[in-house]
Amino acid sequence: MTANRLIALLLGIGTASMVGADGGDAAIERSEQVVRESFAGATPEEWKARLAQDRTQAMCSRYHNAPSTDVAASIVAEALGSIRYPEDGKLLGDWKEGEKLASIGTGGHIGKLQPDPPDRKRGGNCYACHTLAVEEVAAGNLGPSLTHYGKLRGNAPETVKYVYEKIYNAQAYLPCSLMPRFGHNGWLTPKEIADAVAFLLDPESPVNQ
Amino acid sequence: MQHRRRDFLKLLSLMAAAGLLPAGAARAEEWNKAAFGSKKLDELMKLLGAGAPQQSDLVALIGPEIAENGAVVPLEVESKLLDTESIAILIEKNPNILAGIFTIPSGTLPDIQTRVKMAETCNVYALATAGGKRYFAVKEIKVTLGGCGG
Amino acid sequence: MKRPGTRAARRWTAALAAGASLILAVAAMAQDDRTLREIQKYRQMLQEGNPAELSEARGEELWATPRGPAKATLEQCDLGLGPGKLEGAYAQLPRYFADTGKVQDAESRLVTCMTTLQGLSYADATRGWYKANSDLEFLVTYVAGKSRGAKIEVPATRPEEADMLAVGEALFFRRSGPLDFSCATCHSQEGRRIRLQEVPDFLTSAGARSSMTQWPAYRVSQGAVWTLERRLIDCIRQMRWPEPQYLSDAVVALEVYLQNRASGGVMEAPGIKR
Amino acid sequence: MGNPMKIRTKLDGDVVQVRVLMSHPMETGQRKTPEGELIPQHFIQLVSASYKDRTVLSAQWGAAISRNPYLSFKFQGAAKGEKVKISWVDSKGDSRTDEATIE
């Protein structure tokens, strides 16, 4: 890694076309050109914004989710700095609301073929990737099982904080984690994240039965 | 499930005891509008049944325990009862309970396969008529939520 | 030997806790296995009669029906192995076509034939491509069926194809949008599922083959055959991106990447999927 | 009317298994278009199968039979080279008959 590149990384101004020392630059530049052409019909600003990559996305793409130590450290630092907390400071919300969010997989679809109504509830869709309550058999396994999460770990303040931060921006703990940065990207609100935390940690939650 | 099964049995016996139904309701020539429009199991049985129904191992309802999509749930019904005259498929929690009635003439084996839509997880009944009597098999089929789109 | 009982008790508690979580884990696995077994049974029962065969039959009819201003059939369409040579052609797509100067997949190429041979407009040729019972659904299903038993062979050795392969790989890993998704998010680990739906690992040839040999496929949730373009464009929609244009290079490049990895797999399409 | 069925037969001794795929939307009347309009009910109500002059199966269906219906049944006394004929009538009065030679 050259000094310039390192500086660019640390300053957080690296873009996809600036990084990469192993001949991948050309392919990425070419693929970005293809994206511009193939998605030319995506004219609304919000649609264009969804195609634009932030620095973390560009890095994780460029390095196939296996960043070097330096890049990883810069991603973690940026992620930790991004976390915001609920205004009332309550990180442990209502597990019943969290349970609903865990099941909802719709909301936020755009495009011309099958968009969601703009006001459609956006869920966390946790069950798509994680086993949570034992009785829900239709649970995915892209992420680890979270069954009995609170029962096994308790709900001490530091645990609550960790779980909140992990959901808010998973890359604060695992750079290029496959998990969406729910809070950072504004997909879920801090309050919704607190509800999801409760679904995982509340002793009453079906996750801990 | 046991509980439901008993209710169903009780219901069928009640209907039969009351002599509410003509035999051979499944004539192919005319579509049984009332039966297909029926939204309640008891009402449907009034429209369909004759003879004391009983759960029987001689009726096999073969299907998956879990269907990936409720729009297409494959089912096979095979009756080992002599002279099976008809086979009906009932889906307890569908808006209309009766899915289909198959009339089996002599020379045709009482072994049919089809695919049905299920609105939600529930019991599915295969009801066979043989010698004027009704026998059934029941199976709970779970309809699961789908992939990334929820 | 002070308070030996306590230490022993502690050890026991730990052992019991470990045992309990082991039992829980084993129970969860058993439940998992049973669920997957039943899903497998569900799919096997569907294999018996795949409604895609209906689309295939209609595609066969369309293929040989004179249509468009030129009142021509598609029987002289060149899908890469020469005019009218259908057997095994689908399994070798996408590929570079000199007459258009483009790397094309089956549906892109069919649209070329419909516009050049039959004189149809692009709009007429692609009408309703995203809906059930479109001409392209039927034609693609028919053409894919003509590769049953053929091995997928997309080496992407021509420079134009190699370029698309590199683009396809970059796109496969390209993360963006409000959920940070790329194709690799769901398709780069073995044995994974979204809910109960297996998501093949496209980084292994076995995973790529398991999927690519099945498309186009009848989707029971849609009551229609979906082509590979339709499938990929919907994946992108599910990623919460806007849709790429139909037949665009982004879609074809992803197909080149996937077909290249699936090469050697034996085509079974049209398949049947959730 | 309607599109052709796909009929497959498999003879084992004198028992033939007939597998049929029918092309039909089987609309329940409860589905909506993406624009929010209700799609009218439209489904196959009556099905019959005959072999020579003999009815070998008849069925009444509701809208709960899946789209593009699949049906499999078996009957005795079939011979290779003979034909089996399948017909359906739907809720709009449309109908369709196809036949297949037993193989």
XYZ file of C-alpha atoms in Angstrom:
736
model
C 0.000 0.000 0.000
C 1.443 3.344 -0.987
C 1.602 6.254 1.403
C -0.824 8.222 -0.730
C -3.350 5.473 -0.692
C -3.023 5.066 3.044
C -3.614 8.757 3.504
C -6.599 8.631 1.209
C -7.997 5.757 3.258
C -7.412 7.460 6.562
C -9.003 10.634 5.311
C -11.939 8.594 4.179
C -11.807 9.951 0.674
C -10.912 6.704 -1.034
C -13.282 5.760 -3.833
C -13.634 2.486 -5.610
C -11.487 3.588 -8.506
C -8.706 4.885 -6.257
C -8.112 1.733 -4.274
C -6.777 -1.638 -5.111
C -3.219 -2.536 -5.882
C -3.705 -5.812 -7.713
C -5.083 -4.851 -11.102
C -8.738 -4.695 -10.106
C -9.082 -0.967 -10.770
C -9.793 -1.362 -14.452
C -12.532 -3.944 -13.891
C -14.166 -1.772 -11.277
C -14.016 1.308 -13.451
C -15.479 -0.654 -16.327
C -18.223 -2.131 -14.135
C -19.140 1.321 -12.824
C -19.519 2.425 -16.427
C -21.829 -0.552 -17.041
C -23.836 0.355 -13.937
C -24.299 3.921 -15.222
C -25.469 2.666 -18.618
C -27.609 -0.239 -17.457
C -29.351 1.743 -14.737
C -29.783 4.857 -16.865
C -33.530 4.588 -16.342
C -33.085 5.114 -12.600
C -33.550 8.862 -12.767
C -35.223 9.827 -9.460
C -32.660 11.165 -7.007
C -33.486 8.558 -4.384
C -32.920 5.777 -6.872
C -29.595 7.219 -7.948
C -28.580 7.566 -4.319
C -29.155 3.855 -3.786
C -26.721 3.053 -6.574
C -24.027 5.387 -5.307
C -21.567 3.740 -2.930
C -20.285 5.228 0.269
C -16.694 4.603 1.184
C -17.381 1.510 3.273
C -19.486 -0.071 0.538
C -16.833 0.663 -2.064
C -14.083 -0.835 0.097
C -16.011 -3.975 0.935
C -16.929 -4.420 -2.727
C -13.388 -3.855 -3.877
C -11.936 -6.340 -1.385
C -14.740 -8.902 -1.665
C -15.629 -8.343 2.003
C -12.139 -9.362 3.149
C -10.379 -6.027 3.698
C -6.755 -5.689 4.715
C -6.022 -4.805 8.344
C -5.608 -1.115 7.551
C -8.793 -0.850 5.556
C -10.641 -2.864 8.179
C -9.461 -0.527 10.933
C -10.622 2.526 9.014
C -14.050 0.960 8.408
C -14.448 0.129 12.096
C -13.396 3.617 13.168
C -15.861 5.214 10.803
C -18.631 2.865 11.882
C -18.090 3.503 15.579
C -18.296 7.213 14.911
C -21.592 6.834 13.073
C -23.666 5.436 15.906
C -26.525 7.541 17.284
C -28.676 6.631 20.247
C -32.386 7.138 20.974
C -33.217 10.595 22.316
C -34.615 9.197 25.534
C -31.465 7.127 25.993
C -33.445 3.882 26.294
C -31.615 1.163 24.412
C -33.979 -1.573 25.558
C -37.404 -1.014 23.983
C -40.554 -3.066 23.520
C -39.871 -6.674 22.552
C -43.349 -7.061 21.036
C -42.603 -4.310 18.538
C -39.193 -5.854 17.950
C -40.810 -9.203 17.215
C -42.974 -7.607 14.533
C -39.950 -5.973 12.938
C -38.128 -9.295 12.933
C -40.804 -10.854 10.720
C -41.410 -8.037 8.263
C -39.455 -8.494 5.066
C -41.236 -5.990 2.915
C -40.989 -2.241 2.516
C -38.540 -0.031 0.685
C -38.712 -1.735 -2.711
C -38.332 0.774 -5.517
C -38.344 0.540 -9.292
C -41.070 0.210 -11.868
C -42.023 -3.451 -11.684
C -43.158 -3.977 -8.113
C -42.477 -0.993 -5.876
C -43.781 -0.825 -2.319
C -46.156 1.984 -1.413
C -43.873 4.673 0.086
C -45.570 4.407 3.493
C -45.169 0.645 3.742
C -43.577 -0.451 6.993
C -39.937 -1.364 6.562
C -39.002 -4.331 8.666
C -35.720 -5.618 9.968
C -36.511 -9.047 8.466
C -34.271 -10.662 11.103
C -35.839 -14.087 10.456
C -34.543 -14.024 6.901
C -31.045 -14.655 8.299
C -31.327 -15.640 11.972
C -33.117 -18.241 14.071
C -34.771 -16.383 16.954
C -37.868 -17.761 18.685
C -37.719 -21.558 18.577
C -41.285 -21.947 17.322
C -40.615 -20.029 14.103
C -39.324 -22.809 11.863
C -39.039 -20.632 8.776
C -35.804 -19.009 9.881
C -32.742 -18.486 7.747
C -29.123 -19.165 8.596
C -27.080 -16.558 6.764
C -26.318 -15.194 10.205
C -25.770 -17.091 13.473
C -28.650 -18.471 15.535
C -29.781 -15.942 18.128
C -32.097 -18.298 19.988
C -31.932 -17.712 23.770
C -29.661 -14.754 23.119
C -30.623 -12.915 26.292
C -30.991 -16.083 28.333
C -27.391 -17.015 27.572
C -25.875 -13.555 27.881
C -28.082 -11.670 30.298
C -28.995 -8.038 29.787
C -26.347 -6.079 31.616
C -25.911 -2.491 30.339
C -22.776 -3.330 28.363
C -24.582 -6.214 26.635
C -27.524 -3.954 25.802
C -25.162 -1.341 24.389
C -23.265 -3.890 22.319
C -26.440 -5.348 20.808
C -27.788 -1.878 20.035
C -24.558 -0.844 18.333
C -24.274 -4.105 16.453
C -27.726 -3.629 14.932
C -27.138 0.077 14.333
C -23.900 -0.550 12.463
C -22.628 -4.117 12.412
C -19.380 -2.970 10.863
C -18.400 -1.294 14.099
C -17.623 -4.810 15.301
C -17.022 -6.702 12.070
C -15.729 -4.727 9.089
C -17.546 -5.685 5.875
C -20.074 -7.703 7.864
C -22.823 -8.923 5.552
C -25.430 -7.534 7.921
C -27.124 -4.306 6.837
C -26.138 -1.187 8.785
C -29.722 -0.697 9.868
C -29.247 2.482 11.855
C -26.420 4.051 9.902
C -28.377 3.718 6.666
C -31.574 5.028 8.217
C -33.448 1.826 7.473
C -34.591 1.490 11.094
C -34.961 4.334 13.590
C -33.056 4.311 16.908
C -36.360 3.500 18.621
C -37.002 0.555 16.319
C -33.499 -0.717 16.973
C -34.135 -0.487 20.727
C -37.263 -2.624 20.158
C -35.188 -5.186 18.287
C -32.675 -5.175 21.163
C -35.532 -5.963 23.547
C -36.704 -8.804 21.323
C -33.245 -10.327 21.749
C -32.624 -9.556 25.417
C -35.926 -9.210 27.272
C -36.497 -12.285 29.480
C -40.170 -12.191 28.417
C -39.339 -12.294 24.697
C -40.086 -15.539 22.827
C -36.408 -15.540 21.840
C -35.576 -16.420 25.456
C -38.276 -19.022 26.057
C -54.640 -31.195 16.287
C -56.147 -34.056 18.253
C -58.706 -31.648 19.508
C -59.700 -30.496 16.059
C -59.885 -34.020 14.797
C -62.387 -34.885 17.481
C -64.465 -31.847 16.666
C -64.529 -32.831 13.050
C -65.553 -36.384 13.897
C -68.266 -35.204 16.176
C -69.511 -32.841 13.579
C -69.639 -35.456 10.882
C -71.515 -37.894 13.085
C -73.990 -35.222 14.029
C -74.649 -34.399 10.415
C -75.062 -38.014 9.504
C -77.305 -38.751 12.464
C -79.499 -35.872 11.464
C -79.800 -37.442 8.016
C -78.971 -34.150 6.495
C -77.434 -35.282 3.271
C -78.158 -37.150 0.094
C -75.604 -39.720 -1.016
C -73.527 -39.262 -4.161
C -73.297 -35.510 -3.916
C -70.343 -35.486 -6.263
C -71.995 -35.904 -9.622
C -69.744 -34.438 -12.232
C -72.415 -33.106 -14.527
C -73.354 -30.248 -12.308
C -71.033 -28.126 -10.234
C -72.096 -28.094 -6.608
C -72.260 -24.361 -6.140
C -73.512 -24.485 -2.571
C -70.803 -26.884 -1.405
C -67.980 -24.951 -3.063
C -69.263 -21.700 -1.620
C -69.377 -23.091 1.878
C -67.260 -21.260 4.433
C -67.889 -23.412 7.466
C -67.044 -27.009 8.026
C -70.411 -27.848 9.595
C -72.311 -26.199 6.787
C -70.162 -27.947 4.180
C -70.778 -31.315 5.783
C -74.491 -30.715 5.586
C -74.075 -30.186 1.898
C -71.785 -33.164 1.334
C -72.053 -35.910 3.829
C -73.851 -39.174 4.259
C -73.093 -42.063 6.582
C -71.116 -41.961 9.780
C -67.636 -40.641 8.960
C -64.690 -42.207 10.621
C -61.006 -41.667 10.569
C -59.464 -44.551 8.718
C -55.960 -45.783 8.035
C -57.313 -47.043 4.760
C -57.423 -43.497 3.491
C -53.982 -42.014 2.927
C -53.432 -38.307 2.504
C -49.906 -37.820 1.262
C -48.383 -34.383 1.229
C -45.485 -32.426 2.635
C -45.636 -31.327 6.271
C -44.320 -27.976 5.165
C -45.159 -26.213 1.945
C -42.758 -23.570 0.729
C -45.572 -21.786 -0.962
C -49.257 -21.919 -0.159
C -50.130 -21.240 -3.790
C -49.094 -24.740 -4.763
C -49.408 -27.572 -2.266
C -49.077 -31.022 -3.849
C -51.405 -33.697 -2.459
C -52.053 -37.341 -3.166
C -55.071 -39.202 -1.833
C -55.130 -42.957 -1.992
C -57.989 -45.023 -0.640
C -57.625 -48.719 0.092
C -61.333 -49.044 0.800
C -63.177 -51.396 -1.489
C -65.506 -49.672 -3.933
C -64.365 -46.148 -3.199
C -66.848 -43.947 -5.026
C -65.429 -40.504 -4.478
C -62.647 -38.520 -2.861
C -63.015 -34.952 -1.625
C -60.288 -32.574 -0.435
C -61.137 -30.070 2.289
C -58.905 -27.272 3.550
C -60.068 -26.129 6.925
C -58.940 -22.517 6.921
C -59.428 -21.597 3.285
C -62.081 -18.960 2.533
C -63.986 -21.768 0.812
C -63.271 -25.085 2.467
C -63.958 -27.502 -0.361
C -61.139 -27.692 -2.893
C -62.345 -30.529 -5.110
C -64.383 -33.704 -5.411
C -63.218 -36.571 -7.587
C -65.697 -39.233 -8.662
C -64.095 -42.643 -9.069
C -65.963 -44.992 -11.440
C -65.338 -48.717 -11.205
C -62.152 -49.636 -13.005
C -60.471 -46.434 -11.867
C -58.097 -46.675 -8.915
C -58.916 -44.469 -5.931
C -55.524 -42.793 -6.130
C -55.413 -39.207 -7.331
C -52.894 -36.387 -7.202
C -53.511 -32.701 -7.509
C -52.254 -29.368 -6.153
C -54.155 -26.943 -4.008
C -53.869 -23.426 -2.649
C -53.721 -22.961 1.089
C -54.334 -19.570 2.660
C -52.537 -20.495 5.881
C -51.243 -23.373 7.992
C -54.145 -25.705 8.802
C -55.591 -29.183 8.666
C -56.294 -30.743 5.309
C -58.872 -33.525 5.125
C -59.264 -36.253 2.536
C -62.783 -37.565 2.644
C -63.525 -40.830 0.860
C -66.932 -42.360 0.227
C -67.145 -46.137 -0.037
C -70.298 -48.231 0.152
C -72.233 -45.095 1.014
C -70.067 -44.417 4.058
C -67.574 -41.669 4.725
C -64.004 -42.130 5.906
C -61.323 -39.550 6.316
C -57.660 -38.859 6.794
C -56.295 -35.624 8.149
C -52.904 -33.943 8.001
C -51.682 -30.604 9.198
C -49.708 -28.774 6.556
C -47.622 -25.774 7.484
C -47.426 -22.939 5.008
C -44.184 -21.058 5.553
C -43.178 -17.516 4.886
C -41.073 -17.013 1.845
C -37.657 -15.736 0.932
C -36.097 -12.316 1.038
C -39.258 -10.439 0.097
C -41.120 -11.715 3.137
C -9.283 -28.934 50.293
C -11.313 -25.960 51.340
C -14.908 -25.956 50.248
C -14.427 -28.789 47.823
C -18.140 -29.195 47.522
C -18.568 -25.737 46.124
C -15.929 -26.158 43.510
C -17.338 -29.504 42.463
C -20.788 -28.031 42.378
C -19.564 -25.219 40.206
C -17.974 -27.665 37.860
C -21.176 -29.638 37.742
C -23.234 -26.593 37.044
C -20.958 -25.672 34.198
C -21.110 -29.199 32.810
C -24.871 -29.240 33.104
C -25.177 -25.891 31.397
C -22.919 -27.074 28.605
C -24.918 -30.280 28.339
C -28.180 -28.384 28.257
C -27.045 -26.081 25.511
C -25.725 -29.064 23.599
C -29.103 -30.747 23.873
C -30.769 -27.555 22.734
C -28.414 -27.281 19.803
C -28.975 -30.899 18.807
C -32.727 -30.459 19.095
C -32.554 -27.362 16.927
C -30.522 -29.258 14.361
C -32.955 -32.161 14.332
C -35.813 -29.720 13.829
C -33.835 -28.089 11.044
C -33.208 -31.416 9.326
C -36.809 -32.443 9.522
C -37.959 -29.098 8.137
C -35.543 -29.345 5.251
C -36.541 -32.949 4.600
C -40.187 -31.963 4.348
C -39.346 -29.070 2.036
C -37.394 -31.527 -0.089
C -40.452 -33.778 -0.234
C -42.555 -30.800 -1.275
C -40.205 -30.055 -4.144
C -40.011 -33.668 -5.260
C -43.790 -33.854 -5.459
C -43.757 -30.785 -7.684
C -41.190 -32.273 -10.067
C -43.811 -34.753 -11.279
C -45.625 -32.208 -13.373
C -43.927 -28.932 -14.110
C -46.277 -26.338 -15.619
C -43.240 -24.957 -17.461
C -43.968 -27.705 -19.973
C -47.054 -25.741 -20.995
C -44.881 -22.702 -21.741
C -42.425 -24.881 -23.590
C -45.182 -26.196 -25.851
C -46.408 -22.695 -26.587
C -42.877 -21.533 -27.310
C -42.440 -24.344 -29.803
C -45.573 -23.186 -31.582
C -44.496 -19.519 -31.528
C -41.064 -20.405 -32.859
C -42.558 -21.846 -36.044
C -45.370 -19.308 -36.493
C -44.884 -16.612 -39.173
C -45.218 -13.279 -37.379
C -44.432 -9.597 -37.670
C -44.364 -7.379 -40.773
C -41.979 -9.852 -42.440
C -44.389 -12.728 -41.757
C -41.368 -14.837 -40.907
C -40.829 -17.596 -38.371
C -37.866 -17.749 -36.018
C -36.613 -20.962 -37.553
C -33.588 -19.191 -39.030
C -32.660 -17.516 -35.743
C -28.981 -17.911 -34.881
C -28.483 -18.486 -31.173
C -24.771 -18.957 -31.554
C -24.466 -22.365 -33.189
C -25.749 -21.274 -36.606
C -29.188 -20.407 -38.038
C -31.885 -22.735 -36.725
C -29.439 -24.782 -34.623
C -31.180 -24.996 -31.280
C -29.880 -28.152 -29.635
C -27.445 -27.169 -26.916
C -27.393 -23.482 -27.928
C -28.869 -22.150 -24.681
C -26.195 -23.914 -22.610
C -23.492 -21.909 -24.382
C -25.013 -18.488 -23.790
C -24.255 -15.666 -23.233
C -21.697 -15.328 -26.040
C -20.357 -12.704 -28.401
C -22.258 -12.135 -31.652
C -20.369 -10.425 -34.453
C -23.491 -9.155 -36.240
C -24.600 -7.076 -33.253
C -21.111 -6.571 -31.835
C -22.443 -7.517 -28.421
C -22.308 -10.262 -25.843
C -25.905 -11.529 -25.695
C -27.912 -13.973 -23.611
C -30.772 -16.104 -24.921
C -33.487 -13.510 -24.501
C -31.430 -10.657 -25.848
C -30.621 -12.782 -28.877
C -34.253 -13.808 -29.355
C -35.203 -10.129 -29.412
C -32.526 -9.573 -32.078
C -34.107 -12.336 -34.162
C -37.636 -11.016 -33.616
C -36.621 -7.553 -34.771
C -34.353 -8.554 -37.664
C -36.105 -11.664 -39.022
C -39.716 -10.844 -38.220
C -39.485 -7.058 -38.369
C -41.098 -6.590 -34.970
C -40.386 -3.421 -33.039
C -38.374 -3.708 -29.834
C -41.528 -2.805 -27.904
C -43.567 -5.558 -29.566
C -40.821 -8.133 -29.174
C -40.392 -7.470 -25.457
C -44.037 -6.779 -24.632
C -44.933 -7.931 -21.125
C -41.540 -9.581 -20.511
C -42.094 -9.082 -16.766
C -45.576 -10.643 -16.772
C -46.868 -14.206 -17.019
C -47.511 -15.557 -20.518
C -45.264 -13.216 -22.485
C -43.948 -14.307 -25.877
C -40.435 -14.186 -24.478
C -41.360 -16.424 -21.539
C -42.595 -19.037 -24.003
C -39.736 -18.698 -26.453
C -36.981 -18.748 -23.822
C -38.548 -21.789 -22.145
C -38.708 -23.614 -25.453
C -35.162 -22.706 -26.410
C -33.803 -23.656 -22.968
C -35.610 -27.007 -23.141
C -33.616 -27.721 -26.296
C -30.492 -27.790 -24.129
C -31.746 -30.458 -21.709
C -28.845 -32.773 -21.038
C -26.309 -30.387 -22.576
C -23.378 -29.139 -20.545
C -23.143 -25.455 -19.722
C -20.122 -24.138 -21.577
C -19.316 -20.462 -21.182
C -15.516 -20.163 -21.133
C -15.743 -16.430 -21.931
C -12.443 -16.522 -23.794
C -13.176 -13.920 -26.498
C -11.992 -10.466 -25.390
C -15.555 -9.096 -25.374
C -16.702 -12.033 -23.258
C -13.720 -11.793 -20.924
C -14.561 -8.125 -20.393
C -18.136 -9.022 -19.456
C -16.863 -11.758 -17.134
C -14.720 -9.240 -15.253
C -17.600 -6.782 -15.096
C -19.900 -9.559 -13.877
C -17.523 -10.439 -11.069
C -17.202 -6.828 -9.965
C -21.000 -6.471 -10.021
C -21.458 -9.676 -8.047
C -19.506 -8.125 -5.164
C -20.795 -4.579 -5.619
C -22.453 -3.386 -2.399
C -24.799 -0.450 -2.337
C -28.238 0.714 -1.322
C -29.864 1.089 2.088
C -29.231 -2.548 3.061
C -25.611 -2.675 1.853
C -26.441 -5.695 -0.284
C -24.512 -7.263 -3.101
C -25.164 -10.638 -4.742
C -22.346 -11.957 -2.555
C -24.248 -11.073 0.630
C -26.481 -14.113 0.191
C -24.613 -16.161 -2.387
C -21.066 -16.594 -1.137
C -21.377 -19.211 1.617
C -22.302 -22.853 1.412
C -25.422 -24.343 2.950
C -27.151 -21.051 3.649
C -30.828 -20.164 3.586
C -33.006 -17.057 3.546
C -35.821 -18.277 5.770
C -36.212 -21.802 4.349
C -35.080 -20.939 0.861
C -31.619 -22.258 0.051
C -29.392 -19.646 -1.475
C -26.733 -21.301 -3.608
C -23.102 -20.377 -3.108
C -22.134 -19.079 -6.527
C -18.461 -19.089 -5.610
C -18.390 -22.873 -5.890
C -19.087 -24.576 -9.198
C -21.432 -27.031 -7.471
C -23.496 -24.144 -6.131
C -23.513 -22.275 -9.423
C -24.487 -25.424 -11.294
C -27.312 -26.262 -8.908
C -28.964 -23.006 -9.858
C -27.958 -22.274 -13.424
C -29.008 -25.703 -14.708
C -32.595 -24.933 -13.609
C -33.365 -21.542 -15.178
C -35.711 -20.614 -16.778
C -37.953 -22.091 -14.111
C -41.620 -22.192 -13.217
C -42.045 -20.213 -10.015
C -44.973 -21.528 -8.035
C -45.216 -18.201 -6.185
C -45.679 -16.402 -9.501
C -47.617 -19.004 -11.489
C -45.282 -18.317 -14.382
C -41.971 -19.277 -15.859
C -39.310 -16.727 -15.053
C -36.368 -16.289 -17.359
C -32.881 -15.778 -15.956
C -33.095 -12.029 -16.705
C -36.407 -11.810 -14.867
C -34.914 -13.684 -11.916
C -31.784 -11.530 -11.708
C -33.682 -8.266 -12.097
C -35.930 -9.305 -9.220
C -32.917 -10.187 -7.049
C -31.693 -6.662 -7.656
C -35.121 -5.279 -6.740
C -35.045 -7.315 -3.536
C -31.647 -5.775 -2.795
C -33.597 -2.499 -2.769
C -31.745 -1.174 -5.766
C -33.589 0.311 -8.714
C -34.013 -2.151 -11.570
C -31.462 -2.328 -14.353
C -32.872 -2.118 -17.844
C -34.064 -5.345 -19.401
C -31.388 -6.983 -21.595
C -28.805 -4.480 -20.361
C -25.101 -5.229 -20.028
C -25.272 -5.344 -16.227
C -27.661 -8.310 -16.361
C -25.820 -10.068 -19.175
C -22.469 -9.560 -17.398
C -23.838 -11.221 -14.247
C -25.085 -14.095 -16.398
C -21.658 -14.492 -17.998
C -20.088 -14.622 -14.532
C -22.603 -17.166 -13.226
C -22.661 -19.341 -16.349
C -18.873 -19.331 -16.439
C -18.766 -20.641 -12.884
C -21.518 -23.178 -13.630
C -19.796 -24.522 -16.738
C -19.795 -28.298 -16.851
C -23.211 -28.491 -15.183
C -25.848 -30.453 -17.088
C -28.917 -28.428 -18.080
C -32.233 -29.581 -16.660
C -34.262 -26.441 -17.367
C -37.048 -25.565 -17.307
C -36.964 -26.216 -13.573
C -39.513 -25.585 -10.860
C -38.869 -23.183 -8.007
C -40.624 -21.536 -5.139
C -60.679 -22.180 -26.432
C -57.925 -22.184 -23.856
C -54.465 -23.510 -24.466
C -53.526 -27.145 -25.028
C -53.099 -29.485 -22.083
C -50.014 -31.558 -21.631
C -50.997 -35.200 -21.122
C -48.571 -37.963 -20.224
C -49.365 -41.643 -19.819
C -47.456 -44.509 -18.266
C -48.717 -48.051 -18.805
C -47.910 -50.719 -16.233
C -49.636 -54.025 -17.085
C -53.165 -52.912 -17.843
C -53.094 -49.996 -15.395
C -52.305 -46.646 -16.882
C -51.283 -43.555 -14.949
C -52.451 -40.387 -16.643
C -50.786 -37.109 -15.703
C -52.322 -33.903 -16.958
C -51.187 -30.282 -16.858
C -53.807 -27.717 -17.804
C -53.164 -24.126 -18.732
C -55.513 -22.007 -16.653
C -55.186 -18.971 -14.341
C -57.523 -20.447 -11.671
C -58.293 -17.001 -10.286
C -59.891 -17.062 -6.865
C -61.508 -13.646 -7.190
C -59.533 -12.490 -4.154
C -56.323 -11.452 -5.831
C -55.569 -7.898 -6.796
C -53.569 -6.455 -9.652
C -50.549 -4.306 -8.720
C -52.859 -1.349 -9.377
C -55.199 -2.609 -6.670
C -58.053 -3.854 -8.834
C -59.695 -7.127 -7.947
C -59.080 -9.851 -10.525
C -62.428 -11.561 -11.278
C -62.941 -15.185 -10.317
C -62.128 -17.557 -13.164
C -61.450 -21.231 -12.600
C -62.043 -24.710 -13.969
C -65.163 -26.246 -12.411
C -65.631 -29.562 -14.161
C -63.122 -32.076 -15.416
C -63.768 -35.393 -17.067
C -61.628 -38.102 -18.566
C -62.765 -40.830 -20.912
C -61.277 -43.915 -22.450
C -63.125 -45.286 -25.429
C -66.751 -44.707 -24.347
C -66.090 -45.078 -20.678
C -65.771 -42.221 -18.194
C -62.657 -42.975 -16.193
C -62.710 -39.916 -13.929
C -64.864 -36.908 -13.288
C -64.188 -34.094 -10.919
C -65.599 -30.842 -9.617
C -63.084 -28.203 -8.675
C -63.150 -25.003 -6.696
C -60.854 -22.013 -7.063
C -58.534 -23.601 -4.480
C -57.003 -25.855 -7.119
C -53.657 -24.303 -8.033
C -52.977 -22.230 -11.099
C -52.052 -24.322 -14.155
C -53.655 -27.378 -12.547
C -51.990 -30.736 -12.273
C -54.002 -33.946 -12.078
C -52.869 -37.540 -11.930
C -55.110 -40.615 -11.866
C -54.945 -44.317 -12.714
C -57.356 -46.698 -14.363
C -57.464 -50.350 -15.386
C -58.178 -51.956 -18.716
C -56.037 -49.643 -20.799
C -54.149 -50.764 -23.875
C -51.196 -49.300 -25.677
C -52.099 -47.223 -28.732
C -55.601 -46.384 -27.491
C -56.562 -42.833 -26.649
C -57.513 -41.115 -23.436
C -59.496 -37.889 -23.701
C -59.584 -35.087 -21.091
C -62.047 -32.186 -20.987
C -62.591 -29.201 -18.745
C -65.242 -26.514 -18.412
C -64.530 -23.322 -16.485
C -66.611 -20.782 -14.598
C -66.952 -18.584 -17.680
C -68.244 -21.490 -19.737
C -64.994 -21.863 -21.673
C -63.951 -25.419 -22.333
C -61.160 -27.431 -23.783
C -60.678 -31.061 -24.802
C -57.378 -32.764 -25.568
C -56.390 -36.348 -26.074
C -53.280 -38.447 -25.834
C -52.286 -41.864 -27.068
C -51.398 -44.345 -24.351
C -47.753 -45.301 -24.496
